Short mmCIF file of C-alpha atoms in Angstrom, two decimals:
data_model
loop_
_atom_site.label_atom_id
_atom_site.label_comp_id
_atom_site.label_asym_id
_atom_site.label_seq_id
_atom_site.Cartn_x
_atom_site.Cartn_y
_atom_site.Cartn_z
CA MET A 15 -47.51 -28.37 -37.59
CA VAL A 16 -44.70 -25.85 -38.21
CA PRO A 17 -45.00 -24.12 -34.82
CA SER A 18 -44.92 -27.48 -33.01
CA PHE A 19 -41.82 -28.47 -35.08
CA LEU A 20 -40.11 -25.17 -34.12
CA SER A 21 -41.14 -25.69 -30.54
CA LEU A 22 -39.58 -29.18 -30.62
CA ARG A 23 -36.38 -27.82 -32.18
CA LEU A 24 -36.16 -25.06 -29.58
CA SER A 25 -36.79 -27.59 -26.84
CA CYS A 26 -33.97 -29.78 -28.17
CA LEU A 27 -31.64 -26.78 -28.41
CA GLY A 28 -32.53 -25.83 -24.84
CA LEU A 29 -31.71 -29.36 -23.68
CA TRP A 30 -28.39 -29.31 -25.58
CA ALA A 31 -27.51 -25.92 -24.10
CA SER A 32 -28.41 -27.07 -20.59
CA GLY A 33 -26.38 -30.23 -21.10
CA LEU A 34 -23.40 -28.22 -22.38
CA ILE A 35 -23.57 -25.86 -19.38
CA LEU A 36 -23.72 -28.84 -17.02
CA VAL A 37 -20.73 -30.48 -18.71
CA LEU A 38 -18.71 -27.23 -18.65
CA GLY A 39 -19.70 -26.67 -15.02
CA PHE A 40 -18.66 -30.25 -14.18
CA LEU A 41 -15.30 -29.81 -15.96
CA LYS A 42 -14.74 -26.52 -14.11
CA LEU A 43 -15.51 -28.24 -10.80
CA ILE A 44 -13.08 -31.09 -11.63
CA ARG A 45 -10.42 -28.51 -12.49
CA LEU A 46 -11.00 -26.67 -9.21
CA LEU A 47 -10.87 -29.91 -7.22
CA LEU A 48 -7.61 -30.95 -8.89
CA ARG A 49 -6.16 -27.50 -8.21
CA ARG A 50 -7.33 -27.77 -4.60
CA GLN A 51 -5.65 -31.16 -4.32
CA ARG A 52 -2.37 -29.78 -5.71
CA LEU A 53 -2.48 -26.81 -3.32
CA ALA A 54 -3.29 -29.01 -0.32
CA LYS A 55 -0.44 -31.39 -1.24
CA ALA A 56 2.02 -28.50 -1.67
CA MET A 57 1.15 -27.13 1.76
CA GLY A 58 0.77 -30.50 3.44
CA ASN A 59 4.06 -30.10 5.34
CA PHE A 60 2.89 -26.87 6.94
CA PRO A 61 0.46 -27.35 9.85
CA GLY A 62 -1.99 -24.53 10.44
CA PRO A 63 -5.21 -23.40 12.14
CA PRO A 64 -8.38 -25.41 11.47
CA THR A 65 -10.40 -24.41 8.41
CA HIS A 66 -14.15 -24.02 7.91
CA TRP A 67 -15.43 -26.65 5.45
CA LEU A 68 -16.64 -23.94 3.03
CA PHE A 69 -15.07 -20.59 3.94
CA GLY A 70 -11.57 -21.73 4.93
CA HIS A 71 -10.14 -18.93 7.11
CA ALA A 72 -12.08 -16.18 5.30
CA LEU A 73 -14.57 -15.54 8.13
CA GLU A 74 -11.82 -15.07 10.72
CA ILE A 75 -9.82 -12.85 8.35
CA GLN A 76 -12.88 -10.65 7.67
CA GLN A 77 -13.47 -10.03 11.37
CA THR A 78 -12.12 -6.94 13.09
CA GLY A 79 -8.94 -7.90 14.88
CA SER A 80 -7.87 -10.35 12.17
CA LEU A 81 -4.34 -8.89 12.18
CA ASP A 82 -3.79 -9.85 15.79
CA LYS A 83 -5.44 -13.22 15.09
CA VAL A 84 -2.67 -13.95 12.59
CA VAL A 85 -0.07 -12.90 15.19
CA SER A 86 -1.57 -15.47 17.59
CA TRP A 87 -1.38 -18.10 14.81
CA ALA A 88 2.26 -17.11 14.23
CA HIS A 89 3.03 -17.93 17.89
CA GLN A 90 1.34 -21.29 17.42
CA PHE A 91 2.93 -22.18 14.05
CA PRO A 92 6.51 -20.92 13.72
CA TYR A 93 7.72 -19.79 10.28
CA ALA A 94 4.47 -20.21 8.29
CA HIS A 95 1.01 -21.76 8.00
CA PRO A 96 -1.58 -22.30 5.22
CA LEU A 97 -4.17 -19.55 4.78
CA TRP A 98 -7.34 -20.44 2.85
CA PHE A 99 -9.86 -18.01 1.35
CA GLY A 100 -12.65 -20.49 0.63
CA GLN A 101 -11.66 -24.01 -0.40
CA PHE A 102 -9.89 -23.21 -3.68
CA ILE A 103 -7.58 -20.25 -2.97
CA GLY A 104 -4.73 -21.14 -0.63
CA PHE A 105 -1.62 -19.17 0.35
CA LEU A 106 1.36 -20.07 2.49
CA ASN A 107 1.29 -17.28 5.07
CA ILE A 108 4.90 -16.47 6.09
CA TYR A 109 6.20 -14.17 8.85
CA GLU A 110 9.79 -15.25 9.51
CA PRO A 111 12.94 -13.50 8.13
CA ASP A 112 14.62 -16.56 6.57
CA TYR A 113 11.35 -17.57 4.91
CA ALA A 114 10.95 -14.00 3.64
CA LYS A 115 14.50 -14.06 2.28
CA ALA A 116 13.89 -17.35 0.42
CA VAL A 117 10.96 -15.74 -1.42
CA TYR A 118 11.95 -12.08 -1.76
CA SER A 119 15.68 -12.28 -2.49
CA ARG A 120 14.96 -13.65 -5.97
CA GLY A 121 12.54 -13.38 -8.82
CA GLY A 122 8.83 -13.88 -8.36
CA ARG A 123 5.55 -12.59 -9.58
CA GLY A 124 3.50 -9.99 -7.79
CA LEU A 125 -0.20 -10.73 -8.08
CA LEU A 126 -1.04 -7.20 -9.20
CA VAL A 127 2.15 -6.05 -10.92
CA LEU A 128 4.35 -6.59 -13.97
CA GLU A 129 6.73 -9.49 -14.26
CA GLY A 130 9.83 -10.54 -16.21
CA PRO A 131 11.59 -8.40 -18.83
CA LYS A 132 8.83 -5.77 -18.93
CA TRP A 133 9.09 -5.18 -15.18
CA PHE A 134 12.90 -4.94 -15.48
CA GLN A 135 12.63 -2.43 -18.36
CA HIS A 136 10.17 -0.24 -16.42
CA ARG A 137 12.25 -0.40 -13.25
CA LYS A 138 15.34 0.72 -15.20
CA LEU A 139 13.46 3.60 -16.86
CA LEU A 140 11.90 4.77 -13.59
CA THR A 141 14.94 4.60 -11.29
CA PRO A 142 16.35 8.03 -12.37
CA GLY A 143 13.00 9.57 -11.33
CA PHE A 144 13.81 8.79 -7.69
CA HIS A 145 17.38 10.10 -7.66
CA TYR A 146 18.29 12.47 -4.81
CA ASP A 147 18.63 15.41 -7.23
CA VAL A 148 15.05 14.88 -8.39
CA LEU A 149 13.71 14.46 -4.84
CA LYS A 150 15.43 17.53 -3.32
CA PRO A 151 13.03 20.19 -4.70
CA TYR A 152 10.04 18.12 -3.53
CA VAL A 153 10.78 19.15 0.07
CA ALA A 154 9.20 22.57 -0.63
CA LEU A 155 6.14 20.88 -2.18
CA PHE A 156 5.74 18.59 0.84
CA ALA A 157 5.84 21.66 3.08
CA GLU A 158 3.27 23.60 0.99
CA SER A 159 0.65 20.85 1.20
CA THR A 160 1.35 20.30 4.90
CA ARG A 161 0.82 24.01 5.72
CA VAL A 162 -2.67 23.85 4.16
CA MET A 163 -3.51 20.86 6.39
CA LEU A 164 -2.04 22.53 9.50
CA ASP A 165 -4.13 25.67 8.90
CA LYS A 166 -7.21 23.45 8.71
CA TRP A 167 -6.19 21.73 11.94
CA GLU A 168 -5.60 25.09 13.65
CA GLU A 169 -9.29 25.90 13.15
CA LYS A 170 -10.48 22.44 14.25
CA ALA A 171 -8.26 22.52 17.35
CA GLN A 172 -9.95 25.74 18.54
CA GLU A 173 -13.09 23.70 19.30
CA GLY A 174 -11.19 21.77 21.98
CA LYS A 175 -12.51 18.40 20.79
CA SER A 176 -10.68 15.41 19.33
CA PHE A 177 -11.12 14.82 15.59
CA ASP A 178 -10.24 12.18 13.00
CA ILE A 179 -6.95 13.10 11.31
CA PHE A 180 -6.95 10.27 8.71
CA CYS A 181 -9.09 11.97 6.07
CA ASP A 182 -7.20 15.30 6.26
CA VAL A 183 -3.87 13.49 5.99
CA GLY A 184 -5.28 11.64 2.96
CA HIS A 185 -6.20 14.86 1.17
CA MET A 186 -2.80 16.36 2.00
CA ALA A 187 -0.99 13.26 0.68
CA LEU A 188 -3.03 13.27 -2.53
CA ASN A 189 -2.50 17.00 -3.01
CA THR A 190 1.25 16.44 -2.59
CA LEU A 191 1.25 13.64 -5.15
CA MET A 192 -0.77 15.75 -7.58
CA LYS A 193 2.00 18.37 -7.41
CA CYS A 194 4.88 15.89 -7.60
CA THR A 195 3.31 13.68 -10.27
CA PHE A 196 1.28 16.05 -12.45
CA GLY A 197 2.68 19.49 -11.55
CA ARG A 198 -0.64 20.66 -10.11
CA GLY A 199 -0.68 24.13 -8.55
CA ASP A 200 -1.70 25.21 -5.06
CA THR A 201 -5.37 25.70 -5.80
CA GLY A 202 -6.32 22.50 -4.02
CA LEU A 203 -8.17 19.55 -5.53
CA GLY A 204 -10.53 20.30 -8.40
CA HIS A 205 -13.72 18.34 -9.03
CA ARG A 206 -11.92 15.87 -11.30
CA ASP A 207 -9.12 15.40 -8.76
CA SER A 208 -11.63 14.87 -5.93
CA SER A 209 -13.38 12.22 -8.03
CA TYR A 210 -9.99 10.56 -8.52
CA TYR A 211 -9.37 10.64 -4.75
CA LEU A 212 -12.72 8.94 -4.10
CA ALA A 213 -12.05 6.37 -6.83
CA VAL A 214 -8.67 5.42 -5.34
CA SER A 215 -10.24 5.09 -1.87
CA ASP A 216 -13.00 2.91 -3.34
CA LEU A 217 -10.51 0.67 -5.12
CA THR A 218 -8.49 -0.07 -1.96
CA LEU A 219 -11.68 -1.02 -0.11
CA LEU A 220 -13.04 -3.18 -2.94
CA MET A 221 -9.75 -4.99 -3.65
CA GLN A 222 -9.35 -6.08 -0.02
CA GLN A 223 -13.03 -7.06 0.13
CA ARG A 224 -12.67 -9.17 -3.02
CA LEU A 225 -9.55 -10.90 -1.76
CA VAL A 226 -11.15 -12.15 1.45
CA SER A 227 -14.56 -12.97 -0.10
CA PHE A 228 -13.98 -16.35 -1.74
CA HIS A 229 -17.16 -16.15 -3.87
CA TYR A 230 -15.74 -12.99 -5.53
CA HIS A 231 -12.62 -14.77 -6.84
CA ASN A 232 -14.36 -15.82 -10.03
CA ASP A 233 -14.28 -12.90 -12.52
CA PHE A 234 -17.60 -13.78 -14.17
CA ILE A 235 -19.44 -13.83 -10.83
CA TYR A 236 -17.66 -10.72 -9.52
CA TRP A 237 -18.46 -8.49 -12.50
CA LEU A 238 -22.15 -9.36 -12.12
CA THR A 239 -22.27 -8.14 -8.49
CA PRO A 240 -22.84 -4.51 -7.37
CA HIS A 241 -19.32 -4.52 -5.87
CA GLY A 242 -17.82 -5.71 -9.16
CA ARG A 243 -19.63 -3.01 -11.15
CA ARG A 244 -18.55 -0.40 -8.59
CA PHE A 245 -14.95 -1.61 -8.98
CA LEU A 246 -15.13 -1.19 -12.77
CA ARG A 247 -16.58 2.32 -12.42
CA ALA A 248 -13.82 3.33 -10.00
CA CYS A 249 -11.17 1.92 -12.39
CA GLN A 250 -12.69 3.92 -15.22
CA VAL A 251 -12.61 7.17 -13.21
CA ALA A 252 -8.97 6.59 -12.22
CA HIS A 253 -7.91 5.67 -15.77
CA ASP A 254 -9.81 8.56 -17.38
CA HIS A 255 -8.19 11.04 -14.98
CA THR A 256 -4.67 9.79 -15.74
CA ASP A 257 -5.31 9.55 -19.50
CA GLN A 258 -6.56 13.12 -19.63
CA VAL A 259 -3.56 14.49 -17.72
CA ILE A 260 -1.16 12.59 -20.01
CA ARG A 261 -2.97 13.90 -23.13
CA GLU A 262 -2.88 17.48 -21.82
CA ARG A 263 0.83 17.27 -20.99
CA LYS A 264 1.74 15.72 -24.35
CA ALA A 265 -0.24 18.42 -26.16
CA ALA A 266 1.49 21.14 -24.11
CA LEU A 267 4.92 19.70 -24.93
CA GLN A 268 4.20 20.19 -28.64
CA ASP A 269 4.53 23.93 -28.02
CA GLU A 270 8.24 24.79 -28.02
CA LYS A 271 7.85 27.69 -25.54
CA VAL A 272 5.97 25.47 -23.09
CA ARG A 273 8.56 22.71 -23.54
CA LYS A 274 11.44 25.07 -22.73
CA LYS A 275 9.56 26.48 -19.76
CA ILE A 276 9.04 22.96 -18.37
CA GLN A 277 12.68 22.00 -18.96
CA ASN A 278 13.88 25.16 -17.17
CA ARG A 279 11.62 24.63 -14.15
CA ARG A 280 13.05 24.32 -10.67
CA HIS A 281 12.05 20.68 -10.68
CA LEU A 282 10.52 18.13 -13.04
CA ASP A 283 7.41 16.31 -11.95
CA PHE A 284 7.08 12.54 -12.17
CA LEU A 285 5.10 12.70 -15.42
CA ASP A 286 7.83 14.80 -17.12
CA ILE A 287 10.41 12.21 -16.08
CA LEU A 288 8.25 9.37 -17.42
CA LEU A 289 7.64 11.16 -20.72
CA GLY A 290 11.37 11.77 -21.15
CA ALA A 291 12.51 8.30 -20.04
CA ARG A 292 14.52 6.38 -22.68
CA ASP A 293 16.55 3.20 -22.47
CA GLU A 294 19.78 2.42 -24.37
CA ASP A 295 17.73 1.41 -27.43
CA ASP A 296 15.94 4.80 -27.29
CA SER A 297 12.64 3.05 -26.58
CA LYS A 298 10.15 4.85 -24.33
CA LEU A 299 7.02 3.96 -22.41
CA SER A 300 3.80 3.55 -24.40
CA ASP A 301 0.68 5.50 -23.35
CA ALA A 302 -0.69 2.36 -21.68
CA ASP A 303 2.59 1.87 -19.80
CA LEU A 304 2.64 5.55 -18.80
CA ARG A 305 -0.85 5.26 -17.37
CA ALA A 306 0.02 2.06 -15.50
CA GLU A 307 3.10 3.62 -13.88
CA VAL A 308 1.34 6.88 -12.97
CA ASP A 309 -1.62 4.96 -11.51
CA THR A 310 0.76 2.73 -9.52
CA PHE A 311 2.67 5.72 -8.16
CA MET A 312 -0.53 7.57 -7.24
CA PHE A 313 -2.32 4.49 -5.91
CA GLU A 314 0.56 3.18 -3.81
CA GLY A 315 2.06 6.54 -2.89
CA HIS A 316 -1.00 8.26 -1.52
CA ASP A 317 -2.76 5.65 0.61
CA THR A 318 0.42 4.18 2.10
CA THR A 319 1.75 7.62 3.07
CA THR A 320 -1.62 8.52 4.60
CA SER A 321 -1.53 5.38 6.71
CA GLY A 322 2.12 5.86 7.73
CA ILE A 323 1.71 9.50 8.84
CA SER A 324 -1.59 8.90 10.66
CA TRP A 325 -0.34 5.93 12.68
CA PHE A 326 2.94 7.73 13.46
CA LEU A 327 1.01 10.67 14.95
CA TYR A 328 -1.08 8.16 16.90
CA CYS A 329 2.16 6.67 18.29
CA MET A 330 3.37 10.16 19.25
CA ALA A 331 0.10 10.76 21.11
CA LEU A 332 0.40 7.35 22.79
CA TYR A 333 4.02 7.93 23.84
CA PRO A 334 4.41 11.63 24.81
CA GLU A 335 8.01 11.19 25.99
CA HIS A 336 9.05 10.22 22.43
CA GLN A 337 6.90 13.00 20.99
CA HIS A 338 8.72 15.55 23.16
CA ARG A 339 12.15 14.22 22.18
CA CYS A 340 11.31 14.29 18.45
CA ARG A 341 9.99 17.85 18.74
CA GLU A 342 13.14 19.06 20.50
CA GLU A 343 15.34 17.45 17.84
CA VAL A 344 13.32 19.09 15.04
CA ARG A 345 13.45 22.52 16.72
CA GLU A 346 17.20 22.27 17.11
CA ILE A 347 17.67 21.32 13.43
CA LEU A 348 15.40 24.10 12.17
CA GLY A 349 17.10 26.78 14.30
CA ASP A 350 16.51 30.23 12.78
CA GLN A 351 15.48 28.89 9.37
CA ASP A 352 11.99 29.49 8.01
CA SER A 353 11.69 26.05 6.43
CA PHE A 354 13.39 22.69 6.10
CA GLN A 355 16.07 22.03 3.50
CA TRP A 356 16.96 18.65 1.97
CA ASP A 357 20.12 18.34 4.08
CA ASP A 358 18.07 18.77 7.28
CA LEU A 359 16.27 15.47 6.68
CA GLY A 360 19.42 13.42 7.23
CA LYS A 361 19.92 15.06 10.64
CA MET A 362 16.54 13.89 11.99
CA THR A 363 18.02 10.82 13.67
CA TYR A 364 15.57 10.28 16.52
CA LEU A 365 12.52 11.21 14.42
CA THR A 366 13.63 8.67 11.80
CA MET A 367 13.98 5.94 14.44
CA CYS A 368 10.47 6.75 15.72
CA ILE A 369 9.05 6.65 12.19
CA LYS A 370 10.63 3.22 11.64
CA GLU A 371 9.33 1.92 14.96
CA SER A 372 5.81 3.11 14.06
CA PHE A 373 6.26 1.31 10.69
CA ARG A 374 7.20 -1.82 12.63
CA LEU A 375 4.10 -1.78 14.84
CA TYR A 376 1.73 -0.31 12.24
CA PRO A 377 3.12 -1.16 8.76
CA PRO A 378 1.26 0.84 6.08
CA VAL A 379 0.95 -2.34 3.98
CA PRO A 380 0.47 -5.19 6.49
CA GLN A 381 0.27 -8.05 3.97
CA VAL A 382 1.53 -8.59 0.40
CA TYR A 383 1.13 -11.50 -2.00
CA ARG A 384 3.45 -13.26 -4.44
CA GLN A 385 3.31 -16.21 -6.79
CA LEU A 386 6.43 -18.35 -7.03
CA SER A 387 7.93 -18.43 -10.52
CA LYS A 388 10.32 -21.20 -9.40
CA PRO A 389 10.26 -23.86 -6.67
CA VAL A 390 11.63 -22.73 -3.31
CA THR A 391 13.23 -24.68 -0.49
CA PHE A 392 13.12 -22.98 2.89
CA VAL A 393 15.77 -22.93 5.61
CA ASP A 394 14.13 -25.79 7.53
CA GLY A 395 14.07 -28.09 4.48
CA ARG A 396 10.36 -27.73 3.63
CA SER A 397 9.59 -26.63 0.09
CA LEU A 398 6.91 -25.33 -2.27
CA PRO A 399 6.58 -25.89 -6.04
CA ALA A 400 6.47 -23.18 -8.71
CA GLY A 401 3.08 -21.52 -9.05
CA SER A 402 2.39 -21.63 -5.30
CA LEU A 403 0.88 -18.52 -3.73
CA ILE A 404 2.66 -16.75 -0.88
CA SER A 405 1.21 -14.30 1.63
CA MET A 406 3.96 -12.24 3.28
CA HIS A 407 2.37 -11.13 6.55
CA ILE A 408 4.50 -8.07 7.35
CA TYR A 409 2.37 -7.20 10.40
CA ALA A 410 3.05 -10.62 11.98
CA LEU A 411 6.73 -10.54 10.92
CA HIS A 412 7.19 -7.18 12.69
CA ARG A 413 5.64 -8.62 15.87
CA ASN A 414 7.48 -11.93 15.73
CA SER A 415 8.83 -12.36 19.27
CA ALA A 416 11.65 -14.63 18.01
CA VAL A 417 12.99 -11.61 16.08
CA TRP A 418 11.81 -8.64 18.15
CA PRO A 419 12.12 -8.90 21.97
CA ASP A 420 9.01 -7.45 23.68
CA PRO A 421 7.39 -6.84 20.27
CA GLU A 422 4.44 -4.81 21.61
CA VAL A 423 6.75 -2.23 23.26
CA PHE A 424 7.40 1.01 21.32
CA ASP A 425 11.22 1.28 21.38
CA PRO A 426 12.81 3.53 18.71
CA LEU A 427 16.31 2.44 19.74
CA ARG A 428 15.67 -0.85 17.94
CA PHE A 429 16.63 1.21 14.87
CA SER A 430 19.90 2.64 16.14
CA THR A 431 22.79 1.90 13.76
CA GLU A 432 24.24 -0.63 16.20
CA ASN A 433 20.99 -2.58 16.68
CA THR A 434 20.07 -2.49 12.99
CA SER A 435 23.45 -3.96 11.98
CA LYS A 436 22.86 -7.01 14.22
CA ARG A 437 19.38 -7.78 12.87
CA HIS A 438 18.38 -10.06 9.99
CA PRO A 439 18.04 -7.93 6.80
CA PHE A 440 14.57 -9.38 6.17
CA ALA A 441 13.25 -8.79 9.71
CA PHE A 442 11.90 -5.31 8.83
CA MET A 443 10.02 -4.97 5.53
CA PRO A 444 7.76 -1.89 5.49
CA PHE A 445 8.78 -1.27 1.86
CA SER A 446 9.01 -4.97 0.93
CA ALA A 447 12.53 -6.24 0.15
CA GLY A 448 14.79 -7.76 -2.48
CA PRO A 449 14.76 -6.83 -6.19
CA ARG A 450 11.10 -5.76 -6.04
CA ASN A 451 11.41 -3.47 -3.04
CA CYS A 452 9.48 -0.19 -3.19
CA ILE A 453 11.18 2.11 -5.69
CA GLY A 454 9.56 5.13 -4.01
CA GLN A 455 10.75 4.45 -0.45
CA GLN A 456 13.19 7.40 -0.41
CA PHE A 457 10.37 9.66 -1.65
CA ALA A 458 8.04 8.29 1.05
CA MET A 459 10.57 8.66 3.88
CA SER A 460 11.40 12.23 2.81
CA GLU A 461 7.72 13.16 2.79
CA MET A 462 7.14 11.43 6.14
CA LYS A 463 9.98 13.41 7.75
CA VAL A 464 8.88 16.80 6.43
CA VAL A 465 5.18 16.30 7.26
CA THR A 466 5.66 14.80 10.73
CA ALA A 467 8.34 17.34 11.71
CA MET A 468 6.03 20.22 10.76
CA CYS A 469 3.10 18.61 12.62
CA LEU A 470 5.16 18.24 15.81
CA LEU A 471 6.33 21.85 15.61
CA HIS A 472 2.77 23.16 15.40
CA PHE A 473 0.82 20.85 17.72
CA GLU A 474 1.02 18.67 20.77
CA PHE A 475 -0.84 15.42 20.11
CA SER A 476 -2.74 13.43 22.74
CA LEU A 477 -5.18 10.49 22.74
CA ASP A 478 -8.94 10.50 23.04
CA PRO A 479 -9.37 7.48 25.38
CA SER A 480 -13.04 7.16 24.40
CA ARG A 481 -12.21 6.74 20.68
CA LEU A 482 -9.14 4.55 20.38
CA PRO A 483 -8.50 3.29 16.83
CA ILE A 484 -9.58 -0.19 15.74
CA LYS A 485 -7.03 -1.62 13.29
CA MET A 486 -8.42 -2.73 9.94
CA LEU A 487 -6.67 -4.19 6.92
CA GLN A 488 -7.86 -2.57 3.69
CA LEU A 489 -4.77 -3.19 1.52
CA VAL A 490 -3.26 -0.47 3.71
CA LEU A 491 -3.57 -0.33 7.49
CA ARG A 492 -6.54 1.85 8.40
CA SER A 493 -8.74 2.28 11.44
CA LYS A 494 -12.37 1.16 11.40
CA ASN A 495 -13.41 4.21 13.45
CA GLY A 496 -10.76 6.70 12.27
CA ILE A 497 -7.78 8.02 14.25
CA HIS A 498 -9.14 10.60 16.71
CA LEU A 499 -6.57 12.80 18.45
CA HIS A 500 -6.61 15.96 20.56
CA LEU A 501 -4.43 18.70 19.05
CA LYS A 502 -3.09 21.53 21.19
CA PRO A 503 -1.58 24.45 19.20
CA LEU A 504 1.90 25.31 20.40
CA GLY A 505 1.60 29.04 19.78
CA PRO A 506 3.12 31.56 17.35
CA GLY A 507 6.65 30.89 16.26
CA SER A 508 6.59 27.27 17.34
CA GLY A 509 6.58 26.11 13.73
CA LYS A 510 8.73 28.95 12.41
#
């Protein structure tokens, strides 16, 4: 009697639970449908490419060549078009300077970053860390890491075969950031640092994969998948690494001798600057804030620089006449010196124009996302309400033929002072734009100049026609099959 009563009770509970799950599921579906309706209404004034009934544009975006697909859509739909990942996540994809200005010249919310007063406080505290006086000593650190990479390339070049430069540039960029951020020595990457490098690479891959896979947008579903669990493990490795370095540095600063030694160093690293940052109320960053800023600097500074340098060297191989002219300029600037000084970087006029033109054709971050905190009305009278999602397609903006004549042609003179002054300020956005532009852009440009100048002094770069790169968006611009180049050493003394 009792067991059958318990069985009945359990059966009733099971039915109640099933009913509750069904009701909650139904309510969730209603909520999603209403959200879908609001999104569709908001973007109703913007015609766009046809969508799949279930996947939206996700399948086309996942395919290799999706970047150029969006460029073709940009020709078809001037200014902007809706971009759907599944049926419930919709962005307005923009690629026109006035549209970019309407969104980026004012406040907004980055999908993966701070917002409001906290963002403003952090930005204010961090700005002194990117002052020229802080950046000047980094030139020597950029050169140290680059020499290690060039020695490695010297050995590889002896084999007379092309090889993929992307991975070596990645290790060099990470090694540089380890020195500039954490004050690491020249011993190369330790086991913990190598694990961090792999974790950061994993995170960029997984974040892009999640964005374009509509069934991964739900947190509950995502964390149950192997990709979701891998994402959490990679986050843990990255956070543990940063936490440990912060703990070690804080402990070291308790020792007065160590503190004085650090303060008297030739340069402060990024972590020292963060630990010493104070606002007018004498408030400083918490440990959680410290970790977030260090992770952001490492995450954004290493992969983007890797992409920028690798694609620039590809452009130099593709256009030997520009490679030759850059090399001659660099040789003339270096003269009888053994190494570059800070003041030399400002003299690299033609190299800088070539770097910017490579950024135009191959932007390190081809697409960024924002959420509108306020309604926006665009230059043509169309508008979007607050809360709408925006995709700024920098790759398509930089190849917009209404802004850039002959957009596929590599022409560094687009960035002469005269031509730049005539162009819309939001036509070129490799470091984003407006109040939330990249705070580290001066750091990145300085590193780019030192690294690329040294590379051109040591090697002549040429293409491997059998292994041309296949562009792939993975938060940063990568190549599906690597960037394979032939390197010809230029002999003793060529790099001083």
